[in-house]
Amino acid sequence: FKWTEVTPKSPSDSDYLAEYYDNITDFKWQTPSTKDYEQLFKLPAANIEMCKDVESGVFGLKFKSVDNPGSSIFLPCSGHREEETTYPGPGITEIHRIFHGYYWTRDAASDTDGYAPHFAFSQVETVENEVSSFSKFTPALDQGAALYKFVPMPKSNPYTVRAILKND
């Protein structure tokens, strides 16, 4: 998606996105603002889970509702992943992975930039004797001190930045 885009750019996009747009009949839908994302990320830490979705196998963040137990929203990582392999000892391999997510807000940082909340978390896979074990997920921004931050993002960004719609 390009910045604040809520409809397909071309007819070929509509095949992929049709199920989402066909179900939107209320014109109150919009791209969330920076304030909306801040409210989401201000949930208690126990309600924000860095995880791999069991059904899809996709990594992302699951936000659990405080007011409606059992309700949640899952924001998948946007496809950007860093990976580094190290060999700490004989027969031991460690694969350090960092998963990133970027989502558009409807707020403009400038004439050329929009804002995107950027979240990142990491996990280490240790392989010993062909058996893998996985560390817990940990925040990966600012030396692990933060789970997310808002970053200016060129509105013409060619990289994967996701858009979600919010029903106000």
CSV table of C-alpha atoms in Angstrom, one decimal:
chain,number,residue,atom,x,y,z
A,1,PHE,CA,0.0,0.0,0.0
A,2,LYS,CA,1.0,3.6,-0.5
A,3,TRP,CA,0.5,6.1,2.2
A,4,THR,CA,-3.2,6.3,3.4
A,5,GLU,CA,-4.4,4.2,0.5
A,6,VAL,CA,-7.6,2.4,1.1
A,7,THR,CA,-8.5,1.1,-2.3
A,8,PRO,CA,-6.7,-1.0,-4.9
A,9,LYS,CA,-4.3,0.8,-7.3
A,10,SER,CA,-5.1,-1.3,-10.3
A,11,PRO,CA,-7.7,-3.9,-11.3
A,12,SER,CA,-5.2,-6.7,-10.7
A,13,ASP,CA,-5.0,-5.7,-7.1
A,14,SER,CA,-8.7,-6.0,-6.6
A,15,ASP,CA,-8.6,-9.8,-7.0
A,16,TYR,CA,-6.2,-10.1,-4.1
A,17,LEU,CA,-8.0,-7.5,-1.9
A,18,ALA,CA,-11.6,-7.9,-3.0
A,19,GLU,CA,-12.7,-9.8,0.1
A,20,TYR,CA,-11.7,-6.9,2.2
A,21,TYR,CA,-13.2,-4.1,0.2
A,22,ASP,CA,-16.4,-5.9,-0.7
A,23,ASN,CA,-17.2,-6.2,3.1
A,24,ILE,CA,-16.6,-2.4,3.7
A,25,THR,CA,-20.0,-0.7,3.3
A,26,ASP,CA,-19.7,1.8,6.1
A,27,PHE,CA,-17.7,4.9,5.0
A,28,LYS,CA,-16.5,5.4,8.5
A,29,TRP,CA,-13.5,3.2,7.8
A,30,GLN,CA,-10.1,4.9,7.8
A,31,THR,CA,-6.4,4.3,8.2
A,32,PRO,CA,-5.5,4.6,12.0
A,33,SER,CA,-3.8,7.7,13.3
A,34,THR,CA,-0.6,7.9,15.3
A,35,LYS,CA,-2.8,8.4,18.4
A,36,ASP,CA,-4.7,5.2,17.6
A,37,TYR,CA,-1.5,3.2,17.5
A,38,GLU,CA,-0.2,4.8,20.7
A,39,GLN,CA,-3.4,3.7,22.4
A,40,LEU,CA,-2.9,0.2,21.1
A,41,PHE,CA,0.7,0.0,22.2
A,42,LYS,CA,-0.2,1.4,25.7
A,43,LEU,CA,-2.0,-1.8,26.6
A,44,PRO,CA,-0.6,-3.6,29.6
A,45,ALA,CA,2.5,-5.6,28.6
A,46,ALA,CA,0.6,-8.8,29.5
A,47,ASN,CA,-1.9,-8.0,26.7
A,48,ILE,CA,0.8,-7.6,24.0
A,49,GLU,CA,2.2,-10.9,22.8
A,50,MET,CA,5.2,-11.3,20.4
A,51,CYS,CA,4.3,-14.6,18.7
A,52,LYS,CA,4.1,-16.9,15.7
A,53,ASP,CA,0.5,-17.3,14.6
A,54,VAL,CA,-0.3,-21.0,15.0
A,55,GLU,CA,-2.7,-21.1,12.0
A,56,SER,CA,-0.7,-19.2,9.5
A,57,GLY,CA,2.9,-19.6,10.7
A,58,VAL,CA,3.4,-15.8,10.4
A,59,PHE,CA,5.3,-13.9,13.1
A,60,GLY,CA,3.7,-10.7,14.5
A,61,LEU,CA,2.1,-9.0,17.5
A,62,LYS,CA,-1.1,-10.1,19.1
A,63,PHE,CA,-2.9,-7.4,21.1
A,64,LYS,CA,-5.5,-8.7,23.5
A,65,SER,CA,-8.5,-6.5,24.5
A,66,VAL,CA,-8.7,-5.4,28.1
A,67,ASP,CA,-12.4,-4.6,27.8
A,68,ASN,CA,-13.5,-7.6,25.7
A,69,PRO,CA,-11.8,-10.8,27.0
A,70,GLY,CA,-11.2,-13.2,24.1
A,71,SER,CA,-11.0,-10.4,21.5
A,72,SER,CA,-7.7,-9.5,19.9
A,73,ILE,CA,-6.0,-8.1,16.8
A,74,PHE,CA,-3.0,-9.6,15.2
A,75,LEU,CA,-0.5,-7.4,13.3
A,76,PRO,CA,1.8,-9.6,11.2
A,77,CYS,CA,5.4,-8.6,10.6
A,78,SER,CA,5.6,-6.9,7.2
A,79,GLY,CA,8.1,-9.3,5.7
A,80,HIS,CA,11.4,-7.7,6.6
A,81,ARG,CA,13.5,-10.1,8.6
A,82,GLU,CA,17.2,-10.0,9.6
A,83,GLU,CA,19.1,-13.2,10.2
A,84,GLU,CA,22.6,-13.9,11.4
A,85,THR,CA,24.1,-17.3,12.0
A,86,THR,CA,26.9,-17.8,14.5
A,87,TYR,CA,28.8,-21.0,15.6
A,88,PRO,CA,29.5,-20.6,19.4
A,89,GLY,CA,31.0,-24.1,19.8
A,90,PRO,CA,31.6,-27.5,18.1
A,91,GLY,CA,28.3,-28.8,16.6
A,92,ILE,CA,26.3,-25.8,17.8
A,93,THR,CA,24.7,-23.3,15.5
A,94,GLU,CA,22.7,-20.2,16.6
A,95,ILE,CA,20.4,-18.4,14.2
A,96,HIS,CA,19.6,-14.9,15.5
A,97,ARG,CA,16.4,-13.5,13.8
A,98,ILE,CA,14.8,-10.1,14.1
A,99,PHE,CA,11.3,-9.7,12.8
A,100,HIS,CA,10.0,-6.2,11.8
A,101,GLY,CA,6.6,-4.7,11.2
A,102,TYR,CA,5.7,-1.3,9.7
A,103,TYR,CA,2.2,0.1,9.4
A,104,TRP,CA,1.0,3.3,7.9
A,105,THR,CA,-0.7,6.0,10.0
A,106,ARG,CA,-2.9,8.6,8.3
A,107,ASP,CA,-0.7,11.4,9.9
A,108,ALA,CA,1.9,13.2,7.7
A,109,ALA,CA,5.3,13.9,9.1
A,110,SER,CA,6.0,16.3,6.2
A,111,ASP,CA,5.0,16.8,2.6
A,112,THR,CA,7.1,13.8,1.6
A,113,ASP,CA,6.9,11.6,4.7
A,114,GLY,CA,4.2,9.8,6.5
A,115,TYR,CA,4.5,8.2,9.9
A,116,ALA,CA,4.7,4.4,10.6
A,117,PRO,CA,4.9,2.6,13.9
A,118,HIS,CA,7.9,0.3,13.6
A,119,PHE,CA,7.9,-2.7,15.9
A,120,ALA,CA,10.7,-5.4,16.1
A,121,PHE,CA,11.3,-8.4,18.1
A,122,SER,CA,14.0,-11.1,18.1
A,123,GLN,CA,14.3,-14.8,18.7
A,124,VAL,CA,17.4,-17.1,18.8
A,125,GLU,CA,17.2,-20.7,17.4
A,126,THR,CA,19.9,-23.0,18.8
A,127,VAL,CA,20.7,-26.1,16.8
A,128,GLU,CA,22.6,-28.9,18.5
A,129,ASN,CA,22.8,-32.4,17.1
A,130,GLU,CA,20.2,-31.4,14.5
A,131,VAL,CA,17.7,-30.6,17.3
A,132,SER,CA,16.4,-27.0,17.5
A,133,SER,CA,15.4,-25.0,20.6
A,134,PHE,CA,14.0,-21.5,20.6
A,135,SER,CA,14.5,-18.6,23.0
A,136,LYS,CA,11.6,-16.4,24.1
A,137,PHE,CA,10.8,-13.5,21.9
A,138,THR,CA,12.3,-10.2,23.1
A,139,PRO,CA,11.9,-6.6,22.0
A,140,ALA,CA,14.6,-5.7,19.5
A,141,LEU,CA,14.6,-1.9,19.1
A,142,ASP,CA,17.0,0.4,21.0
A,143,GLN,CA,19.0,-2.5,22.5
A,144,GLY,CA,15.8,-4.2,23.6
A,145,ALA,CA,14.5,-1.3,25.6
A,146,ALA,CA,11.5,-0.7,23.3
A,147,LEU,CA,9.1,-2.8,21.4
A,148,TYR,CA,8.0,0.0,19.0
A,149,LYS,CA,8.7,3.6,17.8
A,150,PHE,CA,7.2,5.9,15.3
A,151,VAL,CA,9.4,6.6,12.3
A,152,PRO,CA,9.1,8.9,9.3
A,153,MET,CA,8.5,6.9,6.2
A,154,PRO,CA,8.6,8.2,2.6
A,155,LYS,CA,5.1,8.3,1.2
A,156,SER,CA,6.6,6.8,-2.0
A,157,ASN,CA,8.2,4.0,0.0
A,158,PRO,CA,8.8,1.0,-2.3
A,159,TYR,CA,9.2,-1.4,0.7
A,160,THR,CA,6.5,-3.4,2.4
A,161,VAL,CA,4.5,-1.1,4.7
A,162,ARG,CA,1.1,-2.5,5.7
A,163,ALA,CA,-2.2,-0.6,6.0
A,164,ILE,CA,-5.0,-1.6,8.3
A,165,LEU,CA,-8.4,0.0,8.5
A,166,LYS,CA,-10.1,1.1,11.6
A,167,ASN,CA,-13.9,1.4,12.0
A,168,ASP,CA,-14.6,4.6,13.9
